[in-house]
Amino acid sequence: APSNYAIEWQLAKAYAQANRSKDAEIAYRTTIQLKPDFIPAYTSLADLYESQKDLNKAIAVYGLAANYTQKNAEALFRLGRLFFNRSGPGDFARAESVWQQAVSIQPNFSNAYYSLGLLYEKQGNRAAALEQYRKVLALNPDNKDIKLKIKLLGGGQS
């Protein structure tokens, strides 16, 4: 079924799992051509590029998908993570922006709050980091790791 995007996407994932990166890339791109609003194809292609340590290509994939990902919290979170990891000029501001978009779409998205906390902590803004980590704790009250992180930043939790 050469025009079935779902089958093409499954084929691409099989290629990726078999370490046939070039074939996977072609199949992901074919999936996108067949169904341009199918976000998992974009995220999978970006993941493939990230696994190859090509963050620029991974980020560019989200640029192609911008019309479809603006309302997708998970895609925005992943894009923010790529910006954060690339750490180029302006990338932290971009990461912050897309993570804030993600939590505005999905207010209980603890991974985005945690990532914002990491960003602020890296920038030396302990108060802002603590604020984000407390949001994570409110969503995950039994998370011992976040309680420790808050305590280590002087936030008083144990």
XYZ file of N, CA and C in Angstrom:
474
model
N 0.854 -1.187 0.000
C 0.000 0.000 0.000
C 0.892 1.239 0.000
N 1.413 1.630 -1.158
C 2.371 2.730 -1.234
C 1.805 4.091 -0.836
N 0.489 4.213 -0.718
C -0.071 5.506 -0.327
C -0.611 5.496 1.098
N -0.284 4.466 1.864
C -0.764 4.367 3.236
C 0.299 4.920 4.182
N 0.030 6.094 4.732
C 1.014 6.759 5.591
C 1.336 5.934 6.838
N 0.342 5.250 7.400
C 0.559 4.492 8.639
C 1.502 3.318 8.410
N 1.349 2.654 7.295
C 2.243 1.544 6.971
C 3.651 2.073 6.695
N 3.733 3.182 5.979
C 5.037 3.785 5.677
C 5.752 4.181 6.970
N 5.002 4.731 7.930
C 5.583 5.132 9.218
C 6.081 3.907 9.980
N 5.317 2.830 9.974
C 5.756 1.602 10.644
C 7.016 1.044 9.979
N 7.064 1.125 8.662
C 8.256 0.692 7.928
C 9.456 1.542 8.336
N 9.260 2.840 8.423
C 10.338 3.745 8.831
C 10.852 3.387 10.222
N 9.931 3.127 11.134
C 10.335 2.755 12.496
C 11.107 1.432 12.499
N 10.692 0.501 11.661
C 11.414 -0.776 11.566
C 12.828 -0.547 11.023
N 12.954 0.294 10.017
C 14.280 0.628 9.493
C 15.149 1.263 10.578
N 14.574 2.185 11.314
C 15.338 2.856 12.373
C 15.803 1.857 13.417
N 14.928 0.960 13.781
C 15.289 -0.044 14.790
C 16.376 -0.983 14.273
N 16.394 -1.220 12.980
C 17.406 -2.079 12.366
C 18.681 -1.314 12.024
N 18.780 -0.065 12.478
C 19.939 0.789 12.205
C 20.143 1.046 10.713
N 19.057 1.093 9.985
C 19.099 1.446 8.565
C 18.626 2.901 8.454
N 19.472 3.787 8.916
C 19.108 5.201 9.081
C 18.674 5.869 7.789
N 19.386 5.625 6.714
C 19.044 6.276 5.449
C 17.667 5.825 4.966
N 17.398 4.530 5.066
C 16.079 4.015 4.679
C 14.994 4.576 5.596
N 15.291 4.672 6.888
C 14.330 5.226 7.842
C 14.024 6.680 7.498
N 15.062 7.443 7.204
C 14.875 8.854 6.852
C 13.966 8.991 5.633
N 14.219 8.195 4.621
C 13.403 8.252 3.401
C 11.953 7.887 3.713
N 11.759 6.848 4.502
C 10.401 6.417 4.830
C 9.677 7.439 5.707
N 10.386 8.061 6.647
C 9.748 9.119 7.449
C 9.343 10.284 6.556
N 10.225 10.668 5.649
C 9.906 11.780 4.747
C 8.735 11.425 3.828
N 8.677 10.180 3.395
C 7.545 9.729 2.580
C 6.259 9.791 3.392
N 6.326 9.371 4.642
C 5.155 9.449 5.523
C 4.661 10.885 5.617
N 5.581 11.812 5.780
C 5.225 13.224 5.891
C 4.599 13.731 4.593
N 5.126 13.288 3.465
C 4.533 13.685 2.180
C 3.107 13.143 2.053
N 2.896 11.921 2.521
C 1.578 11.308 2.418
C 0.563 11.944 3.367
N 1.031 12.347 4.553
C 0.129 12.928 5.548
C 0.876 14.029 6.299
N 0.890 15.229 5.749
C 1.685 16.331 6.318
C 1.319 16.729 7.751
N 0.134 16.384 8.230
C -0.245 16.754 9.595
C -0.028 15.629 10.601
N 0.679 14.585 10.212
C 0.934 13.433 11.088
C 2.182 13.710 11.931
N 1.975 14.283 13.093
C 3.067 14.739 13.963
C 4.040 13.623 14.351
N 3.588 12.395 14.625
C 4.553 11.350 14.987
C 5.650 11.115 13.937
N 5.363 11.355 12.681
C 6.401 11.195 11.652
C 7.487 12.250 11.820
N 7.082 13.466 12.135
C 8.060 14.536 12.368
C 8.901 14.240 13.610
N 8.227 13.853 14.692
C 8.979 13.595 15.923
C 9.917 12.403 15.748
N 9.474 11.405 15.015
C 10.339 10.243 14.768
C 11.551 10.623 13.918
N 11.328 11.433 12.897
C 12.441 11.880 12.058
C 13.404 12.739 12.877
N 12.865 13.623 13.705
C 13.726 14.445 14.563
C 14.508 13.568 15.533
N 13.861 12.546 16.082
C 14.556 11.608 16.973
C 15.694 10.894 16.251
N 15.451 10.537 14.997
C 16.499 9.884 14.201
C 17.708 10.809 14.058
N 17.464 12.050 13.697
C 18.569 12.999 13.565
C 19.263 13.246 14.905
N 18.475 13.310 15.964
C 19.081 13.507 17.290
C 19.976 12.322 17.646
N 19.533 11.115 17.318
C 20.362 9.935 17.609
C 21.668 9.959 16.825
N 21.665 10.683 15.706
C 22.872 10.849 14.899
C 23.670 12.085 15.328
N 23.244 12.696 16.430
C 23.900 13.890 16.991
C 23.815 15.103 16.070
N 22.778 15.129 15.222
C 22.585 16.259 14.327
C 21.382 17.073 14.809
N 21.619 17.881 15.848
C 20.536 18.657 16.446
C 20.002 19.717 15.499
N 20.839 20.231 14.626
C 20.376 21.231 13.663
C 19.308 20.645 12.735
N 19.553 19.445 12.230
C 18.559 18.795 11.371
C 17.301 18.459 12.168
N 17.484 18.002 13.398
C 16.331 17.654 14.230
C 15.455 18.883 14.461
N 16.077 20.001 14.764
C 15.337 21.240 14.981
C 14.654 21.691 13.681
N 15.341 21.537 12.563
C 14.770 21.924 11.270
C 13.501 21.136 10.958
N 13.434 19.894 11.395
C 12.232 19.078 11.175
C 11.027 19.737 11.841
N 11.230 20.246 13.053
C 10.124 20.915 13.738
C 9.739 22.207 13.030
N 10.683 22.830 12.358
C 10.353 23.994 11.549
C 9.407 23.630 10.413
N 9.633 22.467 9.812
C 8.745 21.988 8.749
C 7.344 21.682 9.280
N 7.285 21.285 10.543
C 6.020 20.874 11.152
C 5.341 21.993 11.925
N 5.869 23.195 11.867
C 5.394 24.287 12.724
C 3.887 24.502 12.647
N 3.308 24.372 11.473
C 1.863 24.576 11.338
C 1.057 23.548 12.122
N 1.657 22.393 12.396
C 0.930 21.311 13.049
C 1.288 21.156 14.520
N 2.455 21.660 14.920
C 2.923 21.428 16.291
C 2.620 22.572 17.251
N 2.131 23.687 16.762
C 1.894 24.841 17.631
C 0.934 24.534 18.766
N 0.067 23.569 18.597
C -0.913 23.203 19.627
C -0.611 21.826 20.231
N 0.575 21.296 19.971
C 0.941 19.965 20.454
C 2.013 20.107 21.536
N 1.609 19.935 22.783
C 2.522 20.155 23.913
C 3.729 19.232 23.867
N 3.525 17.985 23.504
C 4.650 17.035 23.470
C 5.672 17.434 22.405
N 5.215 17.819 21.239
C 6.139 18.244 20.180
C 6.898 19.502 20.603
N 6.200 20.434 21.237
C 6.869 21.640 21.718
C 7.904 21.306 22.787
N 7.552 20.389 23.680
C 8.501 19.961 24.704
C 9.763 19.383 24.064
N 9.591 18.523 23.083
C 10.741 17.908 22.410
C 11.604 18.952 21.702
N 10.950 19.915 21.069
C 11.694 20.987 20.401
C 12.488 21.790 21.429
N 11.879 22.082 22.557
C 12.590 22.804 23.611
C 13.800 22.046 24.105
N 13.649 20.744 24.240
C 14.765 19.903 24.686
C 15.913 19.965 23.686
N 15.590 19.985 22.399
C 16.638 20.089 21.374
C 17.360 21.433 21.460
N 16.605 22.501 21.624
C 17.237 23.816 21.785
C 18.138 23.833 23.016
N 17.629 23.318 24.122
C 18.396 23.301 25.370
C 19.695 22.515 25.190
N 19.605 21.363 24.565
C 20.794 20.518 24.383
C 21.776 21.107 23.379
N 21.257 21.809 22.369
C 22.161 22.422 21.395
C 22.916 23.581 22.043
N 22.245 24.352 22.862
C 22.860 25.433 23.660
C 23.595 26.481 22.833
N 23.096 26.765 21.655
C 23.707 27.800 20.841
C 23.184 29.176 21.221
N 23.670 30.217 20.554
C 23.182 31.571 20.848
C 21.655 31.650 20.671
N 20.979 32.082 21.702
C 19.528 32.225 21.655
C 18.737 30.959 21.909
N 19.421 29.833 22.008
C 18.704 28.570 22.170
C 17.998 28.438 23.516
N 18.581 28.984 24.577
C 17.910 28.889 25.881
C 16.616 29.699 25.868
N 16.641 30.852 25.242
C 15.415 31.657 25.136
C 14.368 30.930 24.296
N 14.816 30.264 23.240
C 13.882 29.489 22.412
C 13.303 28.324 23.202
N 14.159 27.629 23.946
C 13.689 26.506 24.769
C 12.657 26.996 25.780
N 12.968 28.083 26.453
C 12.039 28.636 27.440
C 10.694 28.963 26.786
N 10.734 29.583 25.643
C 9.513 29.986 24.957
C 8.637 28.784 24.600
N 9.229 27.754 24.009
C 8.406 26.608 23.595
C 7.943 25.794 24.804
N 8.755 25.728 25.863
C 8.291 25.028 27.072
C 7.142 25.791 27.717
N 7.204 27.111 27.702
C 6.087 27.886 28.242
C 4.836 27.701 27.393
N 5.006 27.598 26.079
C 3.869 27.289 25.208
C 3.292 25.929 25.568
N 4.171 24.959 25.807
C 3.717 23.602 26.127
C 2.861 23.588 27.389
N 3.290 24.297 28.438
C 2.508 24.282 29.678
C 1.255 25.153 29.562
N 1.238 26.103 28.650
C -0.004 26.854 28.450
C -1.053 25.975 27.758
N -0.596 25.059 26.921
C -1.490 24.115 26.256
C -1.900 22.996 27.210
N -0.931 22.509 27.965
C -1.152 21.376 28.873
C -0.624 21.755 30.257
N -1.449 22.384 31.097
C -0.995 22.922 32.385
C -0.465 21.887 33.383
N -0.701 20.623 33.155
C -0.184 19.592 34.066
C 1.024 18.857 33.479
N 1.758 19.496 32.591
C 2.885 18.868 31.894
C 4.144 19.004 32.753
N 4.322 18.060 33.652
C 5.415 18.173 34.629
C 6.793 18.134 33.981
N 6.966 17.407 32.875
C 8.280 17.370 32.222
C 8.688 18.755 31.716
N 7.723 19.521 31.236
C 8.040 20.872 30.754
C 8.389 21.780 31.928
N 7.651 21.660 33.049
C 7.996 22.458 34.236
C 9.388 22.080 34.747
N 9.674 20.792 34.752
C 10.990 20.330 35.215
C 12.094 20.902 34.319
N 11.855 20.863 33.024
C 12.846 21.385 32.083
C 13.039 22.883 32.255
N 11.957 23.606 32.490
C 12.088 25.036 32.780
C 12.917 25.235 34.043
N 12.692 24.387 35.047
C 13.487 24.466 36.266
C 14.968 24.246 35.990
N 15.285 23.243 35.179
C 16.679 22.985 34.819
C 17.294 24.184 34.091
N 16.520 24.758 33.197
C 16.998 25.917 32.445
C 17.307 27.075 33.385
N 16.366 27.387 34.267
C 16.580 28.502 35.188
C 17.726 28.215 36.146
N 17.836 26.966 36.562
C 18.947 26.592 37.448
C 20.279 26.778 36.725
N 20.332 26.353 35.474
C 21.563 26.505 34.688
C 21.923 27.974 34.505
N 20.904 28.825 34.422
C 21.125 30.260 34.262
C 21.400 30.956 35.596
N 21.366 30.197 36.687
C 21.648 30.767 38.003
C 20.463 31.443 38.672
N 19.280 31.240 38.143
C 18.079 31.844 38.699
C 17.380 30.820 39.603
N 17.880 30.710 40.837
C 17.375 29.701 41.776
C 15.904 29.897 42.103
N 15.479 31.138 42.280
C 14.080 31.402 42.641
C 13.133 30.891 41.547
N 13.457 31.185 40.297
C 12.618 30.723 39.182
C 12.671 29.204 39.059
N 13.864 28.620 39.265
C 14.000 27.165 39.215
C 13.130 26.520 40.299
N 13.220 27.044 41.507
C 12.415 26.501 42.604
C 10.915 26.595 42.297
N 10.503 27.695 41.722
C 9.087 27.859 41.369
C 8.629 26.746 40.424
N 9.458 26.436 39.424
C 9.108 25.376 38.468
C 9.143 24.002 39.136
N 10.160 23.760 39.955
C 10.258 22.467 40.638
C 9.090 22.260 41.592
N 8.615 23.333 42.205
C 7.444 23.212 43.092
C 6.189 22.856 42.293
N 6.102 23.331 41.068
C 4.980 22.954 40.205
C 5.051 21.460 39.890
N 6.268 20.969 39.654
C 6.445 19.537 39.407
C 6.010 18.756 40.642
N 6.427 19.207 41.808
C 6.074 18.529 43.053
C 4.563 18.533 43.281
N 3.903 19.630 42.961
C 2.446 19.695 43.117
C 1.756 18.659 42.230
N 2.325 18.402 41.063
C 1.759 17.416 40.147
C 2.179 15.987 40.502
N 3.333 15.862 41.177
C 3.891 14.547 41.530
C 4.331 14.569 42.993
N 3.392 14.596 43.933
C 3.743 14.797 45.346
C 4.602 13.690 45.965
N 4.666 12.533 45.352
C 5.471 11.441 45.900
C 6.855 11.334 45.266
N 7.209 12.272 44.408
C 8.478 12.219 43.692
C 9.623 12.629 44.625
N 10.373 11.638 45.059
C 11.475 11.887 45.998
C 12.605 12.688 45.355
N 12.840 12.459 44.060
C 13.915 13.176 43.372
C 13.644 14.675 43.325
N 12.404 15.063 43.057
C 12.105 16.503 42.978
C 12.134 17.111 44.379
N 11.723 16.348 45.380
C 11.811 16.849 46.765
C 13.271 17.119 47.128
N 14.158 16.214 46.750
C 15.584 16.395 47.020
C 16.133 17.599 46.256
N 15.743 17.740 45.001
C 16.215 18.865 44.185
C 15.806 20.190 44.831
N 14.574 20.261 45.305
C 14.087 21.468 45.969
C 14.877 21.727 47.237
N 15.116 20.682 47.987
C 15.879 20.818 49.240
C 17.308 21.307 48.957
N 17.940 20.735 47.941
C 19.317 21.111 47.614
C 19.415 22.570 47.127
N 18.333 23.072 46.555
C 18.331 24.472 46.120
C 17.920 25.417 47.241
N 17.697 24.860 48.415
C 17.337 25.697 49.563
C 15.859 26.002 49.640
N 15.064 25.145 49.014
C 13.619 25.378 48.992
C 12.861 24.788 50.145
N 13.548 24.122 51.083
C 12.922 23.698 52.316
C 12.203 22.366 52.297
N 12.073 21.680 51.157
C 11.407 20.385 51.144
C 12.384 19.294 51.562
N 11.856 18.245 52.139
C 12.711 17.099 52.469
C 12.113 15.823 51.942
